[in-house]
mmCIF file of C-alpha atoms in Angstrom:
data_model
loop_
_atom_site.group_PDB
_atom_site.id
_atom_site.type_symbol
_atom_site.label_atom_id
_atom_site.label_comp_id
_atom_site.label_asym_id
_atom_site.label_seq_id
_atom_site.Cartn_x
_atom_site.Cartn_y
_atom_site.Cartn_z
ATOM 1 C CA UNK A 1 16.311 -10.565 -12.610
ATOM 2 C CA UNK A 2 19.465 -11.003 -10.515
ATOM 3 C CA UNK A 3 19.003 -12.945 -7.259
ATOM 4 C CA UNK A 4 20.530 -11.359 -4.168
ATOM 5 C CA UNK A 5 20.908 -12.275 -0.520
ATOM 6 C CA UNK A 6 18.605 -10.439 1.859
ATOM 7 C CA UNK A 7 18.785 -10.336 5.651
ATOM 8 C CA UNK A 8 15.672 -12.490 6.176
ATOM 9 C CA UNK A 9 15.702 -14.758 9.239
ATOM 10 C CA UNK A 10 12.980 -17.291 10.064
ATOM 11 C CA UNK A 11 13.611 -16.848 13.806
ATOM 12 C CA UNK A 12 12.879 -13.125 13.621
ATOM 13 C CA UNK A 13 9.783 -13.784 11.525
ATOM 14 C CA UNK A 14 8.511 -16.226 14.155
ATOM 15 C CA UNK A 15 9.207 -13.775 16.978
ATOM 16 C CA UNK A 16 7.160 -11.174 15.090
ATOM 17 C CA UNK A 17 4.265 -13.603 14.627
ATOM 18 C CA UNK A 18 4.482 -13.540 10.844
ATOM 19 C CA UNK A 19 3.475 -17.214 10.713
ATOM 20 C CA UNK A 20 0.072 -16.741 12.353
ATOM 21 C CA UNK A 21 -2.752 -16.958 9.837
ATOM 22 C CA UNK A 22 -6.494 -16.476 10.269
ATOM 23 C CA UNK A 23 -8.910 -18.666 12.204
ATOM 24 C CA UNK A 24 -9.456 -22.163 10.783
ATOM 25 C CA UNK A 25 -13.207 -21.556 10.488
ATOM 26 C CA UNK A 26 -12.694 -18.613 8.155
ATOM 27 C CA UNK A 27 -10.113 -19.194 5.459
ATOM 28 C CA UNK A 28 -9.674 -19.479 1.708
ATOM 29 C CA UNK A 29 -8.957 -23.062 0.530
ATOM 30 C CA UNK A 30 -6.797 -21.621 -2.246
ATOM 31 C CA UNK A 31 -4.317 -20.657 0.475
ATOM 32 C CA UNK A 32 -3.833 -24.332 1.419
ATOM 33 C CA UNK A 33 -0.413 -24.661 -0.331
ATOM 34 C CA UNK A 34 0.947 -21.927 1.939
ATOM 35 C CA UNK A 35 -0.363 -23.361 5.232
ATOM 36 C CA UNK A 36 1.938 -25.731 7.116
ATOM 37 C CA UNK A 37 -0.116 -26.579 10.206
ATOM 38 C CA UNK A 38 -2.987 -25.774 12.549
ATOM 39 C CA UNK A 39 -2.484 -24.570 16.101
ATOM 40 C CA UNK A 40 -5.748 -24.833 18.028
ATOM 41 C CA UNK A 41 -8.063 -22.628 15.931
ATOM 42 C CA UNK A 42 -5.344 -20.764 13.983
ATOM 43 C CA UNK A 43 -3.692 -21.660 10.681
ATOM 44 C CA UNK A 44 0.113 -21.496 10.606
ATOM 45 C CA UNK A 45 1.680 -20.351 7.352
ATOM 46 C CA UNK A 46 4.808 -21.907 5.879
ATOM 47 C CA UNK A 47 7.562 -19.451 6.835
ATOM 48 C CA UNK A 48 10.076 -21.010 4.458
ATOM 49 C CA UNK A 49 7.835 -20.247 1.491
ATOM 50 C CA UNK A 50 7.001 -16.823 2.892
ATOM 51 C CA UNK A 51 10.722 -16.033 3.201
ATOM 52 C CA UNK A 52 11.298 -17.134 -0.397
ATOM 53 C CA UNK A 53 8.463 -14.944 -1.684
ATOM 54 C CA UNK A 54 9.752 -12.044 0.410
ATOM 55 C CA UNK A 55 13.226 -12.467 -1.070
ATOM 56 C CA UNK A 56 11.772 -12.435 -4.596
ATOM 57 C CA UNK A 57 9.813 -9.287 -3.758
ATOM 58 C CA UNK A 58 12.990 -7.629 -2.460
ATOM 59 C CA UNK A 59 14.750 -8.513 -5.727
ATOM 60 C CA UNK A 60 11.899 -6.965 -7.698
ATOM 61 C CA UNK A 61 11.888 -3.776 -5.626
ATOM 62 C CA UNK A 62 15.681 -3.409 -5.784
ATOM 63 C CA UNK A 63 15.797 -3.850 -9.562
ATOM 64 C CA UNK A 64 12.850 -1.510 -10.141
ATOM 65 C CA UNK A 65 14.275 1.177 -7.847
ATOM 66 C CA UNK A 66 17.636 0.897 -9.619
ATOM 67 C CA UNK A 67 15.845 1.736 -12.865
ATOM 68 C CA UNK A 68 14.129 4.762 -11.341
ATOM 69 C CA UNK A 69 10.653 3.218 -11.215
ATOM 70 C CA UNK A 70 7.969 4.856 -9.061
ATOM 71 C CA UNK A 71 6.290 3.100 -6.127
ATOM 72 C CA UNK A 72 2.965 3.535 -4.370
ATOM 73 C CA UNK A 73 2.523 2.092 -0.870
ATOM 74 C CA UNK A 74 -1.033 1.463 0.352
ATOM 75 C CA UNK A 75 -2.181 0.652 3.883
ATOM 76 C CA UNK A 76 -5.360 2.221 5.260
ATOM 77 C CA UNK A 77 -5.666 0.168 8.460
ATOM 78 C CA UNK A 78 -5.028 2.312 11.537
ATOM 79 C CA UNK A 79 -2.469 -0.192 12.838
ATOM 80 C CA UNK A 80 -0.532 -0.066 9.574
ATOM 81 C CA UNK A 81 -0.910 3.584 8.548
ATOM 82 C CA UNK A 82 1.958 4.995 10.623
ATOM 83 C CA UNK A 83 4.345 2.259 9.496
ATOM 84 C CA UNK A 84 3.384 2.813 5.852
ATOM 85 C CA UNK A 85 3.939 6.577 6.078
ATOM 86 C CA UNK A 86 7.283 6.104 7.835
ATOM 87 C CA UNK A 87 8.524 3.534 5.309
ATOM 88 C CA UNK A 88 7.270 5.534 2.323
ATOM 89 C CA UNK A 89 8.957 8.743 3.460
ATOM 90 C CA UNK A 90 12.266 6.947 4.066
ATOM 91 C CA UNK A 91 12.089 5.315 0.636
ATOM 92 C CA UNK A 92 10.719 8.449 -1.057
ATOM 93 C CA UNK A 93 7.619 6.625 -2.262
ATOM 94 C CA UNK A 94 4.073 7.835 -2.755
ATOM 95 C CA UNK A 95 1.572 6.505 -0.245
ATOM 96 C CA UNK A 96 -2.117 6.237 0.659
ATOM 97 C CA UNK A 97 -3.084 5.616 4.289
ATOM 98 C CA UNK A 98 -6.615 7.003 4.414
ATOM 99 C CA UNK A 99 -9.727 5.790 2.636
ATOM 100 C CA UNK A 100 -9.027 4.725 -0.945
ATOM 101 C CA UNK A 101 -11.003 6.975 -3.279
ATOM 102 C CA UNK A 102 -12.644 4.842 -5.959
ATOM 103 C CA UNK A 103 -11.137 5.497 -9.381
ATOM 104 C CA UNK A 104 -8.014 7.108 -7.931
ATOM 105 C CA UNK A 105 -5.922 5.368 -10.589
ATOM 106 C CA UNK A 106 -8.424 4.013 -13.124
ATOM 107 C CA UNK A 107 -9.804 7.543 -13.488
ATOM 108 C CA UNK A 108 -6.402 9.194 -13.384
ATOM 109 C CA UNK A 109 -7.356 12.393 -15.305
ATOM 110 C CA UNK A 110 -9.807 13.301 -12.516
ATOM 111 C CA UNK A 111 -7.229 12.530 -9.826
ATOM 112 C CA UNK A 112 -4.649 14.587 -11.706
ATOM 113 C CA UNK A 113 -7.043 17.549 -11.794
ATOM 114 C CA UNK A 114 -7.553 17.256 -8.028
ATOM 115 C CA UNK A 115 -3.799 17.111 -7.489
ATOM 116 C CA UNK A 116 -3.290 20.286 -9.536
ATOM 117 C CA UNK A 117 -5.951 22.016 -7.432
ATOM 118 C CA UNK A 118 -4.315 20.697 -4.267
ATOM 119 C CA UNK A 119 -0.889 22.008 -5.272
ATOM 120 C CA UNK A 120 -2.338 25.399 -6.234
ATOM 121 C CA UNK A 121 -4.144 25.755 -2.900
ATOM 122 C CA UNK A 122 -0.997 24.761 -0.977
ATOM 123 C CA UNK A 123 1.007 27.365 -2.889
ATOM 124 C CA UNK A 124 -1.608 30.056 -2.236
ATOM 125 C CA UNK A 125 -1.668 29.197 1.460
ATOM 126 C CA UNK A 126 2.136 29.379 1.733
ATOM 127 C CA UNK A 127 2.111 32.794 0.037
ATOM 128 C CA UNK A 128 -0.599 34.009 2.423
ATOM 129 C CA UNK A 129 -3.162 34.584 -0.316
ATOM 130 C CA UNK A 130 -5.922 32.715 1.523
ATOM 131 C CA UNK A 131 -5.645 35.073 4.501
ATOM 132 C CA UNK A 132 -6.342 38.044 2.243
ATOM 133 C CA UNK A 133 -9.690 36.615 1.117
ATOM 134 C CA UNK A 134 -13.039 37.260 2.839
ATOM 135 C CA UNK A 135 -13.309 35.031 5.940
ATOM 136 C CA UNK A 136 -16.063 32.874 4.467
ATOM 137 C CA UNK A 137 -14.168 32.216 1.220
ATOM 138 C CA UNK A 138 -10.906 31.604 3.062
ATOM 139 C CA UNK A 139 -12.577 29.139 5.444
ATOM 140 C CA UNK A 140 -14.127 27.239 2.539
ATOM 141 C CA UNK A 141 -10.811 26.930 0.692
ATOM 142 C CA UNK A 142 -8.930 25.947 3.849
ATOM 143 C CA UNK A 143 -11.502 23.242 4.521
ATOM 144 C CA UNK A 144 -11.119 21.984 0.951
ATOM 145 C CA UNK A 145 -7.334 22.039 1.322
ATOM 146 C CA UNK A 146 -7.603 20.020 4.540
ATOM 147 C CA UNK A 147 -9.716 17.358 2.810
ATOM 148 C CA UNK A 148 -7.319 17.152 -0.131
ATOM 149 C CA UNK A 149 -4.381 16.872 2.280
ATOM 150 C CA UNK A 150 -6.087 14.013 4.121
ATOM 151 C CA UNK A 151 -6.795 11.885 1.056
ATOM 152 C CA UNK A 152 -4.181 13.008 -1.482
ATOM 153 C CA UNK A 153 -1.333 14.247 0.714
ATOM 154 C CA UNK A 154 0.691 11.084 0.194
ATOM 155 C CA UNK A 155 0.505 11.306 -3.606
ATOM 156 C CA UNK A 156 0.787 15.077 -4.015
ATOM 157 C CA UNK A 157 3.983 14.727 -6.056
ATOM 158 C CA UNK A 158 2.730 11.873 -8.234
ATOM 159 C CA UNK A 159 2.617 12.886 -11.901
ATOM 160 C CA UNK A 160 1.423 9.606 -13.415
ATOM 161 C CA UNK A 161 0.461 6.036 -12.623
ATOM 162 C CA UNK A 162 2.931 4.197 -10.354
ATOM 163 C CA UNK A 163 5.109 1.456 -11.809
ATOM 164 C CA UNK A 164 4.734 -0.830 -8.776
ATOM 165 C CA UNK A 165 2.273 -0.928 -5.871
ATOM 166 C CA UNK A 166 3.021 -2.365 -2.414
ATOM 167 C CA UNK A 167 -0.030 -3.279 -0.315
ATOM 168 C CA UNK A 168 0.016 -4.103 3.392
ATOM 169 C CA UNK A 169 -3.295 -5.998 3.465
ATOM 170 C CA UNK A 170 -5.142 -7.216 0.371
ATOM 171 C CA UNK A 171 -8.331 -7.946 2.306
ATOM 172 C CA UNK A 172 -8.535 -4.347 3.489
ATOM 173 C CA UNK A 173 -7.494 -2.836 0.138
ATOM 174 C CA UNK A 174 -9.525 -5.103 -2.141
ATOM 175 C CA UNK A 175 -11.200 -2.239 -4.024
ATOM 176 C CA UNK A 176 -7.849 -0.550 -4.624
ATOM 177 C CA UNK A 177 -6.262 -3.820 -5.727
ATOM 178 C CA UNK A 178 -8.912 -4.305 -8.399
ATOM 179 C CA UNK A 179 -7.776 -1.026 -9.960
ATOM 180 C CA UNK A 180 -4.173 -2.238 -10.123
ATOM 181 C CA UNK A 181 -5.309 -5.486 -11.746
ATOM 182 C CA UNK A 182 -7.392 -3.596 -14.325
ATOM 183 C CA UNK A 183 -4.437 -1.331 -15.139
ATOM 184 C CA UNK A 184 -1.911 -4.176 -15.129
ATOM 185 C CA UNK A 185 0.276 -2.566 -12.470
ATOM 186 C CA UNK A 186 2.631 -5.105 -10.804
ATOM 187 C CA UNK A 187 1.667 -5.437 -7.143
ATOM 188 C CA UNK A 188 3.413 -6.799 -4.065
ATOM 189 C CA UNK A 189 0.982 -7.709 -1.315
ATOM 190 C CA UNK A 190 0.948 -9.090 2.226
ATOM 191 C CA UNK A 191 -1.965 -11.501 2.546
ATOM 192 C CA UNK A 192 -3.609 -13.640 5.217
ATOM 193 C CA UNK A 193 -5.065 -17.155 5.011
ATOM 194 C CA UNK A 194 -8.547 -15.681 4.560
ATOM 195 C CA UNK A 195 -7.552 -13.655 1.504
ATOM 196 C CA UNK A 196 -9.181 -13.801 -1.911
ATOM 197 C CA UNK A 197 -6.283 -14.146 -4.341
ATOM 198 C CA UNK A 198 -6.361 -11.993 -7.458
ATOM 199 C CA UNK A 199 -3.749 -11.620 -10.177
ATOM 200 C CA UNK A 200 -1.019 -10.321 -7.904
ATOM 201 C CA UNK A 201 2.486 -10.085 -9.297
ATOM 202 C CA UNK A 202 4.059 -11.105 -5.979
ATOM 203 C CA UNK A 203 2.400 -12.004 -2.701
ATOM 204 C CA UNK A 204 3.643 -12.930 0.767
ATOM 205 C CA UNK A 205 1.454 -15.189 2.973
ATOM 206 C CA UNK A 206 1.773 -13.607 6.413
ATOM 207 C CA UNK A 207 -0.114 -12.286 9.393
ATOM 208 C CA UNK A 208 -1.672 -8.935 8.501
ATOM 209 C CA UNK A 209 -1.713 -6.069 10.995
#
């Protein structure tokens, strides 16, 4: 993989608080190599190492995108959801910002069936077919469409498993991450000093939102 130069500045990372970890009373000892100091009751992560990992992740994403690989961005925390949606839309990636539905990827045939139903209902709504149904039936289908939009709206165009997953917070998305590990999908993840480390392809020690 070709190494490139990315516009990553330690000063900007510090201003954004990227170096702040979790409280010293609640942390994972396996994160020790990535902690540079303690400030009162907070661990401080090593920004130099974080910047290096971030650069490697950027290389991976650039190379994969150049080869037409598909990406899935996941961030269900309220603080992160808007940023994830905005970034995913700009990059034309699939995304999940609501509750992760168990088996979404490991039970892909079921998810695919739901997506087909979702697309069909959206098409029927656009053509006005739902409005021609009895009120009770139309209300039921519109309610179902709303639920599908909430949980599957960000992956409505996904036709298969993603090639790479980007996670905002491993601690929050632990159940989802286990699916990626089972399926062997390369994953880039932002983690905190309290995080349980799994077999992540690339990870960035940083403050999570």
